[in-house]
Amino acid sequence: MELPPMTLWPFLSFLLVSSTHVPCFFGSAAHISNETDHLALLHFKVLITDGPLHSLSSWNHTLHFCRWQGVTCGGRRHPQRVIALILTENNLVGPISPFIGNLTFLKRIDLANNSFRGPIPEQMGQLFCLWFLALDNNTLTGEIPTNLTHSSKLEFLYLSRNRLSGRIPTEIGSLSKLTKLYLGKNNLTGSIPLSLGNLSSLSLLYLTRNSLDGSIPDDLGRLASLEVFAISENELSGRIPPQLYNLSSIKVLDVGLNRLHGNLPPNLGFTLPNLQWLSTTANQFTGPIPISLSNASGLVIIDLTDNSFSGSVPTNLGSLKGLSDLRLSGNKLGIGKSHDLIFLDSLTNCSSLRKLQPGLPSTGLPPIKGENRGEEKGSSRGGQEKREGDVETGRAVAAVHGWERKAEGCMWSAPLVSLLLETGSKRIGF
């Protein structure tokens, strides 16, 4: 498709600058016509290569742009303005045009699971109606633009699984309506901003697999709505702030593969009664495994491998009827006596248990038998790469194909599956 006439280009470039402070649905219609949306979409298309699905074949002059695939128009006052651009999983390749900032009525952008490259356009910060932005699973580079925080209505921000670098902008803490923040699996550095503690509506914080360092800010203990806290595979150090253990809404606590230390609170199961996923793998935690874990009756996964936990394994874990994965290897549990295995008697009540790594010193007893039970061969750290692969695969299968959990031999609770799934794009990430 041909670009707009050259005579219109200066006008469009002017709009990229002049619309910076146009409020959502207020005042913009007076000087920006529907044709502006049309031209912005044409500029968006010309920079990208359509995939084998030919998703952009309908983007031509024979159809009104409101009928193009992936484009939704609406609104009572301005029914022909673009309010959504949804082109997920279409194998689109190329940069995101800065002219996307001219679609000033946009409420939702979902370009996930493509091959968009280059930086995130700063002009996206001009989209004051925007409440949903999904750019995850592309090959975007550069830093997260601070201008994004001008879109103050943002509730969902998905930027994970790209190649973004630099620090997490402190300004993200000003997005008071943000409920889900996915920044995992990038190349982000620096510390976790204290300002994230201002996100009072945040239910999910996913920072896994970056190069973040420093300590976990105490300010995150103010996130009273937090359900998922995933910061694994970074370079974080220090202790988990006590305030985080008091966030009773937490369902997923994944802090594995960092440099964290300290003890797990004895009352952990009481302060986090809704916990379903607990992972501290490959850190430096010490002390006993809290007996109170059995109070978190919805626990599905407990992964405490490769720490320095000591003492006996609680004998009341068998009360966790939905427990599917219990990994304790690579610690200092037990004393090498037969009574170290008493806790196994209670696990016979865990009908959903599919993975068991007791991690106890040799007792001289025969190994635990069973198709899916027993420790993996090799040392825990030597086999870390294999374990990570197994865990990643298992989590992906279970989350994406939760309805086939029986066939996969992994009994996942419906609440946990729904927690890990997002409509439109399969955002697993854990």
Short mmCIF file of C-alpha atoms in Angstrom, two decimals:
data_model
loop_
_atom_site.label_atom_id
_atom_site.label_comp_id
_atom_site.label_asym_id
_atom_site.label_seq_id
_atom_site.Cartn_x
_atom_site.Cartn_y
_atom_site.Cartn_z
CA MET A 1 0.00 0.00 0.00
CA GLU A 2 1.27 3.47 -0.84
CA LEU A 3 2.15 5.96 1.84
CA PRO A 4 0.06 9.12 2.22
CA PRO A 5 0.97 11.95 -0.15
CA MET A 6 4.17 13.79 0.68
CA THR A 7 2.19 16.96 1.26
CA LEU A 8 0.58 15.39 4.33
CA TRP A 9 3.82 14.30 5.98
CA PRO A 10 4.63 17.66 7.62
CA PHE A 11 1.09 17.72 9.03
CA LEU A 12 1.48 14.22 10.47
CA SER A 13 4.88 15.08 11.94
CA PHE A 14 3.30 18.13 13.55
CA LEU A 15 0.64 15.94 15.14
CA LEU A 16 3.31 13.70 16.66
CA VAL A 17 4.47 16.70 18.63
CA SER A 18 1.34 18.77 19.11
CA SER A 19 -0.84 16.00 20.56
CA THR A 20 1.50 15.32 23.45
CA HIS A 21 -0.75 16.95 26.02
CA VAL A 22 -4.19 16.17 24.58
CA PRO A 23 -6.34 14.68 27.34
CA CYS A 24 -8.28 11.44 26.75
CA PHE A 25 -11.52 12.01 24.83
CA PHE A 26 -11.41 15.72 25.54
CA GLY A 27 -10.53 18.34 23.01
CA SER A 28 -8.74 16.07 20.54
CA ALA A 29 -11.64 15.68 18.10
CA ALA A 30 -11.69 19.39 17.41
CA HIS A 31 -8.48 19.41 15.38
CA ILE A 32 -7.69 15.75 14.67
CA SER A 33 -10.01 14.04 12.19
CA ASN A 34 -10.75 10.38 11.59
CA GLU A 35 -8.33 10.57 8.69
CA THR A 36 -5.51 10.98 11.19
CA ASP A 37 -6.22 7.47 12.48
CA HIS A 38 -6.30 6.16 8.93
CA LEU A 39 -2.92 7.68 8.08
CA ALA A 40 -1.37 6.53 11.37
CA LEU A 41 -2.41 2.94 10.62
CA LEU A 42 -0.92 3.17 7.13
CA HIS A 43 2.39 4.32 8.61
CA PHE A 44 2.20 1.45 11.12
CA LYS A 45 1.75 -1.06 8.29
CA VAL A 46 4.43 0.25 5.93
CA LEU A 47 7.22 -0.46 8.44
CA ILE A 48 6.38 -4.10 9.09
CA THR A 49 6.41 -7.32 7.09
CA ASP A 50 3.20 -9.28 7.13
CA GLY A 51 3.40 -12.87 8.28
CA PRO A 52 2.25 -16.10 6.57
CA LEU A 53 -1.23 -15.56 8.02
CA HIS A 54 -1.54 -12.38 5.91
CA SER A 55 -3.21 -10.64 8.80
CA LEU A 56 -2.79 -7.25 7.18
CA SER A 57 -4.23 -8.21 3.79
CA SER A 58 -7.47 -6.45 4.69
CA TRP A 59 -5.59 -3.21 5.31
CA ASN A 60 -6.38 -1.71 1.92
CA HIS A 61 -8.42 1.05 0.30
CA THR A 62 -11.39 -1.20 -0.45
CA LEU A 63 -12.36 -1.44 3.23
CA HIS A 64 -12.88 1.29 5.78
CA PHE A 65 -10.03 1.12 8.29
CA CYS A 66 -12.50 0.34 11.08
CA ARG A 67 -13.06 -3.00 9.34
CA TRP A 68 -9.40 -3.91 9.04
CA GLN A 69 -8.30 -7.03 10.91
CA GLY A 70 -7.12 -6.23 14.40
CA VAL A 71 -8.62 -2.73 14.37
CA THR A 72 -11.61 -1.82 16.51
CA CYS A 73 -13.39 1.51 16.37
CA GLY A 74 -16.00 2.74 18.79
CA GLY A 75 -17.12 5.29 21.28
CA ARG A 76 -20.42 7.06 21.59
CA ARG A 77 -19.21 10.48 20.53
CA HIS A 78 -16.61 9.35 17.96
CA PRO A 79 -17.64 5.94 16.57
CA GLN A 80 -15.02 6.00 13.80
CA ARG A 81 -11.98 6.55 15.98
CA VAL A 82 -9.65 3.59 16.66
CA ILE A 83 -9.96 2.37 20.24
CA ALA A 84 -8.13 -1.00 19.99
CA LEU A 85 -5.27 -2.49 17.98
CA ILE A 86 -5.01 -6.24 18.57
CA LEU A 87 -2.61 -8.20 16.37
CA THR A 88 -1.31 -10.98 18.61
CA GLU A 89 0.47 -14.06 17.23
CA ASN A 90 0.55 -12.95 13.60
CA ASN A 91 4.29 -13.33 12.87
CA LEU A 92 4.61 -9.62 12.16
CA VAL A 93 8.17 -8.37 11.74
CA GLY A 94 9.56 -4.86 11.98
CA PRO A 95 9.63 -1.73 14.17
CA ILE A 96 6.61 -0.14 15.81
CA SER A 97 5.90 3.14 14.07
CA PRO A 98 6.02 6.27 16.25
CA PHE A 99 2.85 7.35 14.41
CA ILE A 100 0.98 4.95 16.70
CA GLY A 101 1.01 7.92 19.07
CA ASN A 102 -1.49 9.65 16.76
CA LEU A 103 -4.18 7.07 17.57
CA THR A 104 -5.20 9.22 20.49
CA PHE A 105 -8.42 7.33 21.25
CA LEU A 106 -6.63 3.99 21.71
CA LYS A 107 -7.63 2.13 24.85
CA ARG A 108 -5.98 -1.20 24.13
CA ILE A 109 -2.82 -2.26 22.26
CA ASP A 110 -1.94 -5.96 22.06
CA LEU A 111 0.98 -6.78 19.77
CA ALA A 112 2.25 -9.74 21.79
CA ASN A 113 3.86 -12.85 20.32
CA ASN A 114 5.23 -11.36 17.12
CA SER A 115 8.70 -10.25 16.02
CA PHE A 116 8.50 -6.52 16.52
CA ARG A 117 11.98 -5.07 16.95
CA GLY A 118 13.63 -1.80 17.81
CA PRO A 119 12.66 0.56 20.63
CA ILE A 120 9.26 1.14 22.18
CA PRO A 121 8.15 4.47 20.66
CA GLU A 122 8.14 7.29 23.18
CA GLN A 123 5.04 8.59 21.41
CA MET A 124 3.02 5.86 23.12
CA GLY A 125 3.07 8.20 26.09
CA GLN A 126 0.60 10.39 24.15
CA LEU A 127 -2.11 7.74 24.43
CA PHE A 128 -3.98 9.09 27.42
CA CYS A 129 -6.93 6.70 27.00
CA LEU A 130 -4.69 3.62 27.07
CA TRP A 131 -5.41 1.11 29.84
CA PHE A 132 -3.95 -2.08 28.30
CA LEU A 133 -0.52 -2.36 26.65
CA ALA A 134 0.89 -5.76 25.67
CA LEU A 135 4.17 -5.93 23.77
CA ASP A 136 5.46 -9.15 25.34
CA ASN A 137 7.29 -11.90 23.48
CA ASN A 138 8.85 -9.79 20.75
CA THR A 139 12.45 -8.67 20.18
CA LEU A 140 12.13 -5.08 21.33
CA THR A 141 15.32 -3.37 22.48
CA GLY A 142 16.36 -0.19 24.25
CA GLU A 143 15.10 1.18 27.53
CA ILE A 144 11.54 1.36 28.82
CA PRO A 145 10.47 4.92 27.90
CA THR A 146 9.54 7.01 30.89
CA ASN A 147 6.93 8.67 28.64
CA LEU A 148 4.80 5.55 29.02
CA THR A 149 3.92 6.74 32.48
CA HIS A 150 2.04 9.67 30.91
CA SER A 151 -0.62 7.09 30.05
CA SER A 152 -1.98 7.38 33.55
CA LYS A 153 -4.94 5.09 32.93
CA LEU A 154 -2.70 2.03 32.38
CA GLU A 155 -3.90 -1.03 34.30
CA PHE A 156 -2.03 -3.77 32.43
CA LEU A 157 1.57 -3.41 31.23
CA TYR A 158 3.10 -6.47 29.55
CA LEU A 159 6.69 -6.00 28.36
CA SER A 160 8.18 -9.39 29.28
CA ARG A 161 10.20 -11.67 26.98
CA ASN A 162 11.93 -8.97 24.97
CA ARG A 163 15.48 -7.60 24.98
CA LEU A 164 14.85 -4.43 26.91
CA SER A 165 17.75 -3.00 28.87
CA GLY A 166 18.48 -0.27 31.37
CA ARG A 167 16.76 0.40 34.66
CA ILE A 168 13.11 0.08 35.60
CA PRO A 169 11.83 3.67 35.42
CA THR A 170 11.04 5.09 38.83
CA GLU A 171 8.12 6.89 37.20
CA ILE A 172 6.21 3.60 36.86
CA GLY A 173 5.32 4.09 40.50
CA SER A 174 3.02 6.94 39.43
CA LEU A 175 0.67 4.59 37.52
CA SER A 176 -1.85 4.43 40.32
CA LYS A 177 -4.28 2.16 38.43
CA LEU A 178 -1.72 -0.48 37.44
CA THR A 179 -2.78 -4.00 38.42
CA LYS A 180 -0.34 -6.20 36.45
CA LEU A 181 3.28 -5.41 35.67
CA TYR A 182 5.20 -7.91 33.53
CA LEU A 183 8.85 -6.99 32.96
CA GLY A 184 10.42 -10.46 33.20
CA LYS A 185 12.85 -12.13 30.80
CA ASN A 186 14.59 -8.99 29.62
CA ASN A 187 18.05 -7.51 30.27
CA LEU A 188 17.01 -4.99 32.90
CA THR A 189 19.59 -3.87 35.43
CA GLY A 190 19.76 -1.79 38.57
CA SER A 191 17.60 -2.07 41.64
CA ILE A 192 13.87 -2.52 42.10
CA PRO A 193 12.48 1.03 42.41
CA LEU A 194 11.09 1.93 45.81
CA SER A 195 8.31 3.76 43.99
CA LEU A 196 6.69 0.45 43.02
CA GLY A 197 5.41 0.40 46.57
CA ASN A 198 3.01 3.18 45.54
CA LEU A 199 1.09 0.85 43.20
CA SER A 200 -1.72 0.18 45.62
CA SER A 201 -3.80 -1.72 43.02
CA LEU A 202 -0.97 -4.00 41.87
CA SER A 203 -1.87 -7.69 42.03
CA LEU A 204 1.01 -9.11 39.95
CA LEU A 205 4.67 -8.13 39.88
CA TYR A 206 6.76 -10.22 37.51
CA LEU A 207 10.46 -9.32 37.28
CA THR A 208 11.91 -12.79 36.73
CA ARG A 209 15.04 -13.44 34.69
CA ASN A 210 16.71 -10.06 34.48
CA SER A 211 19.93 -8.78 36.06
CA LEU A 212 18.41 -6.79 38.89
CA ASP A 213 20.57 -6.30 41.95
CA GLY A 214 20.38 -4.75 45.38
CA SER A 215 17.80 -5.65 48.00
CA ILE A 216 14.05 -6.09 47.89
CA PRO A 217 12.58 -2.73 48.94
CA ASP A 218 10.62 -2.66 52.20
CA ASP A 219 8.15 -0.42 50.35
CA LEU A 220 6.79 -3.43 48.47
CA GLY A 221 5.23 -4.48 51.75
CA ARG A 222 2.60 -1.80 51.10
CA LEU A 223 1.18 -3.68 48.08
CA ALA A 224 -1.94 -4.85 49.89
CA SER A 225 -3.49 -6.35 46.73
CA LEU A 226 -0.43 -8.34 45.64
CA GLU A 227 -1.13 -11.94 44.60
CA VAL A 228 1.94 -12.82 42.51
CA PHE A 229 5.46 -11.80 43.53
CA ALA A 230 7.98 -13.29 41.07
CA ILE A 231 11.56 -12.03 41.14
CA SER A 232 13.49 -15.25 40.47
CA GLU A 233 16.69 -15.46 38.41
CA ASN A 234 18.18 -12.08 39.25
CA GLU A 235 21.11 -10.97 41.42
CA LEU A 236 19.11 -9.72 44.39
CA SER A 237 20.61 -9.99 47.85
CA GLY A 238 19.68 -9.43 51.46
CA ARG A 239 16.54 -10.65 53.21
CA ILE A 240 12.91 -10.74 52.19
CA PRO A 241 11.34 -7.74 53.97
CA PRO A 242 9.15 -8.88 56.88
CA GLN A 243 6.35 -6.69 55.51
CA LEU A 244 6.03 -8.97 52.46
CA TYR A 245 5.26 -11.95 54.68
CA ASN A 246 2.25 -10.03 55.99
CA LEU A 247 0.58 -9.63 52.59
CA SER A 248 -2.12 -12.22 53.09
CA SER A 249 -3.27 -11.92 49.46
CA ILE A 250 -0.08 -13.49 48.06
CA LYS A 251 -0.63 -16.71 46.11
CA VAL A 252 2.74 -17.00 44.33
CA LEU A 253 6.03 -16.23 46.08
CA ASP A 254 8.88 -17.04 43.69
CA VAL A 255 12.25 -15.66 44.76
CA GLY A 256 14.49 -18.48 43.49
CA LEU A 257 17.95 -18.19 41.97
CA ASN A 258 19.09 -15.03 43.73
CA ARG A 259 21.45 -14.36 46.65
CA LEU A 260 18.86 -14.00 49.37
CA HIS A 261 19.36 -15.24 52.91
CA GLY A 262 17.60 -15.43 56.24
CA ASN A 263 14.95 -17.69 57.75
CA LEU A 264 11.38 -18.30 56.68
CA PRO A 265 9.09 -17.02 59.46
CA PRO A 266 7.66 -19.78 61.69
CA ASN A 267 4.15 -18.39 61.13
CA LEU A 268 4.49 -18.19 57.33
CA GLY A 269 1.47 -20.41 56.70
CA PHE A 270 -0.68 -18.20 58.91
CA THR A 271 0.40 -14.84 57.47
CA LEU A 272 0.20 -16.15 53.87
CA PRO A 273 -2.86 -18.41 54.08
CA ASN A 274 -3.62 -18.11 50.34
CA LEU A 275 -0.17 -19.27 49.22
CA GLN A 276 -0.22 -21.74 46.33
CA TRP A 277 3.33 -21.54 45.01
CA LEU A 278 6.44 -21.15 47.18
CA SER A 279 9.91 -21.21 45.61
CA THR A 280 13.16 -20.18 47.28
CA THR A 281 15.39 -22.45 45.19
CA ALA A 282 19.13 -21.70 44.89
CA ASN A 283 19.49 -19.03 47.57
CA GLN A 284 21.11 -19.04 51.02
CA PHE A 285 18.12 -19.52 53.31
CA THR A 286 18.71 -21.22 56.64
CA GLY A 287 16.72 -22.48 59.59
CA PRO A 288 13.82 -24.93 59.72
CA ILE A 289 11.00 -25.41 57.27
CA PRO A 290 8.00 -23.74 58.94
CA ILE A 291 5.53 -26.23 60.38
CA SER A 292 2.82 -23.66 59.72
CA LEU A 293 3.03 -24.26 55.93
CA SER A 294 0.22 -26.78 56.31
CA ASN A 295 -2.11 -23.90 57.16
CA ALA A 296 -1.74 -22.62 53.58
CA SER A 297 -4.12 -25.35 52.47
CA GLY A 298 -4.01 -24.36 48.79
CA LEU A 299 -0.27 -25.02 48.34
CA VAL A 300 0.48 -26.77 45.05
CA ILE A 301 4.25 -26.24 44.71
CA ILE A 302 6.91 -26.10 47.41
CA ASP A 303 10.43 -25.76 46.00
CA LEU A 304 13.09 -25.10 48.64
CA THR A 305 16.02 -26.79 46.82
CA ASP A 306 19.63 -25.68 47.10
CA ASN A 307 19.58 -23.67 50.30
CA SER A 308 20.76 -24.48 53.82
CA PHE A 309 17.47 -25.38 55.48
CA SER A 310 17.97 -27.70 58.44
CA GLY A 311 15.99 -29.73 60.93
CA SER A 312 13.17 -32.13 60.27
CA VAL A 313 10.70 -32.00 57.43
CA PRO A 314 7.29 -31.11 58.91
CA THR A 315 5.13 -34.20 59.32
CA ASN A 316 1.89 -32.33 58.64
CA LEU A 317 2.54 -31.61 54.95
CA GLY A 318 0.22 -34.49 54.15
CA SER A 319 -2.72 -32.25 54.96
CA LEU A 320 -1.98 -30.32 51.75
CA LYS A 321 -4.39 -32.23 49.55
CA GLY A 322 -3.49 -30.33 46.37
CA LEU A 323 0.29 -30.59 46.75
CA SER A 324 1.77 -31.56 43.40
CA ASP A 325 5.46 -30.72 43.67
CA LEU A 326 7.61 -31.01 46.82
CA ARG A 327 11.33 -30.32 46.29
CA LEU A 328 13.66 -30.19 49.25
CA SER A 329 17.00 -31.49 47.91
CA GLY A 330 20.28 -29.64 48.35
CA ASN A 331 19.67 -28.67 51.99
CA LYS A 332 20.83 -29.91 55.40
CA LEU A 333 17.65 -31.65 56.43
CA GLY A 334 17.57 -34.61 58.82
CA ILE A 335 20.43 -36.37 60.55
CA GLY A 336 20.67 -39.55 58.51
CA LYS A 337 18.36 -41.64 60.69
CA SER A 338 15.31 -43.60 59.65
CA HIS A 339 12.95 -41.31 61.56
CA ASP A 340 13.92 -38.53 59.12
CA LEU A 341 11.46 -40.17 56.74
CA ILE A 342 8.47 -40.14 59.07
CA PHE A 343 6.99 -37.24 57.13
CA LEU A 344 6.62 -39.52 54.10
CA ASP A 345 3.80 -41.39 55.85
CA SER A 346 1.66 -38.27 55.81
CA LEU A 347 2.31 -37.70 52.12
CA THR A 348 0.23 -40.74 51.24
CA ASN A 349 -2.74 -38.40 51.67
CA CYS A 350 -1.41 -36.14 48.89
CA SER A 351 -3.15 -37.82 45.98
CA SER A 352 -2.00 -35.07 43.60
CA LEU A 353 1.72 -35.43 44.39
CA ARG A 354 3.72 -36.01 41.22
CA LYS A 355 7.21 -34.78 42.04
CA LEU A 356 9.04 -35.55 45.29
CA GLN A 357 12.64 -34.71 46.14
CA PRO A 358 13.11 -35.31 49.88
CA GLY A 359 16.77 -34.31 49.86
CA LEU A 360 17.61 -36.20 53.06
CA PRO A 361 20.94 -37.76 54.09
CA SER A 362 21.29 -41.46 53.35
CA THR A 363 19.28 -43.59 55.77
CA GLY A 364 20.33 -46.94 54.38
CA LEU A 365 16.75 -47.51 53.25
CA PRO A 366 15.82 -48.36 49.67
CA PRO A 367 14.94 -45.44 47.40
CA ILE A 368 11.35 -44.30 47.10
CA LYS A 369 9.69 -46.08 44.24
CA GLY A 370 7.12 -44.78 41.83
CA GLU A 371 6.97 -43.65 38.25
CA ASN A 372 7.12 -39.94 39.03
CA ARG A 373 8.60 -39.97 42.52
CA GLY A 374 12.22 -39.98 43.53
CA GLU A 375 15.20 -37.68 43.26
CA GLU A 376 16.68 -36.86 39.89
CA LYS A 377 20.11 -38.30 39.22
CA GLY A 378 23.19 -36.20 39.75
CA SER A 379 23.95 -33.48 42.26
CA SER A 380 21.37 -30.77 42.67
CA ARG A 381 23.63 -27.96 41.51
CA GLY A 382 25.28 -30.01 38.79
CA GLY A 383 21.87 -30.82 37.45
CA GLN A 384 20.60 -27.27 37.83
CA GLU A 385 20.31 -26.68 34.11
CA LYS A 386 18.27 -29.84 33.69
CA ARG A 387 16.09 -28.97 36.65
CA GLU A 388 15.43 -25.49 35.35
CA GLY A 389 14.45 -26.91 31.98
CA ASP A 390 12.15 -29.45 33.58
CA VAL A 391 10.54 -26.84 35.78
CA GLU A 392 10.11 -24.39 32.92
CA THR A 393 8.58 -27.04 30.67
CA GLY A 394 6.36 -28.38 33.39
CA ARG A 395 5.12 -24.96 34.35
CA ALA A 396 4.44 -23.98 30.77
CA VAL A 397 2.54 -27.16 30.02
CA ALA A 398 0.54 -26.96 33.19
CA ALA A 399 -0.31 -23.30 32.82
CA VAL A 400 -1.12 -23.19 29.13
CA HIS A 401 -2.80 -26.58 28.99
CA GLY A 402 -4.29 -26.57 32.44
CA TRP A 403 -7.39 -28.28 31.16
CA GLU A 404 -5.17 -31.23 30.14
CA ARG A 405 -3.49 -31.43 33.52
CA LYS A 406 -4.67 -34.97 34.06
CA ALA A 407 -2.93 -36.18 30.92
CA GLU A 408 0.23 -34.33 31.91
CA GLY A 409 0.13 -35.88 35.38
CA CYS A 410 0.07 -32.51 37.09
CA MET A 411 -2.96 -31.62 39.19
CA TRP A 412 -3.24 -27.84 39.17
CA SER A 413 -5.96 -26.05 41.05
CA ALA A 414 -8.33 -24.01 38.91
CA PRO A 415 -7.55 -20.76 40.81
CA LEU A 416 -3.82 -21.13 40.14
CA VAL A 417 -4.31 -21.88 36.47
CA SER A 418 -6.55 -18.85 36.07
CA LEU A 419 -4.01 -16.77 37.96
CA LEU A 420 -1.23 -17.68 35.52
CA LEU A 421 -3.27 -17.28 32.34
CA GLU A 422 -4.20 -14.03 30.64
CA THR A 423 -6.82 -13.62 27.96
CA GLY A 424 -5.48 -13.26 24.44
CA SER A 425 -1.80 -13.98 25.06
CA LYS A 426 -0.31 -16.91 26.94
CA ARG A 427 1.65 -14.99 29.53
CA ILE A 428 3.16 -17.71 31.69
CA GLY A 429 6.54 -16.40 32.59
CA PHE A 430 7.12 -18.41 35.74
#
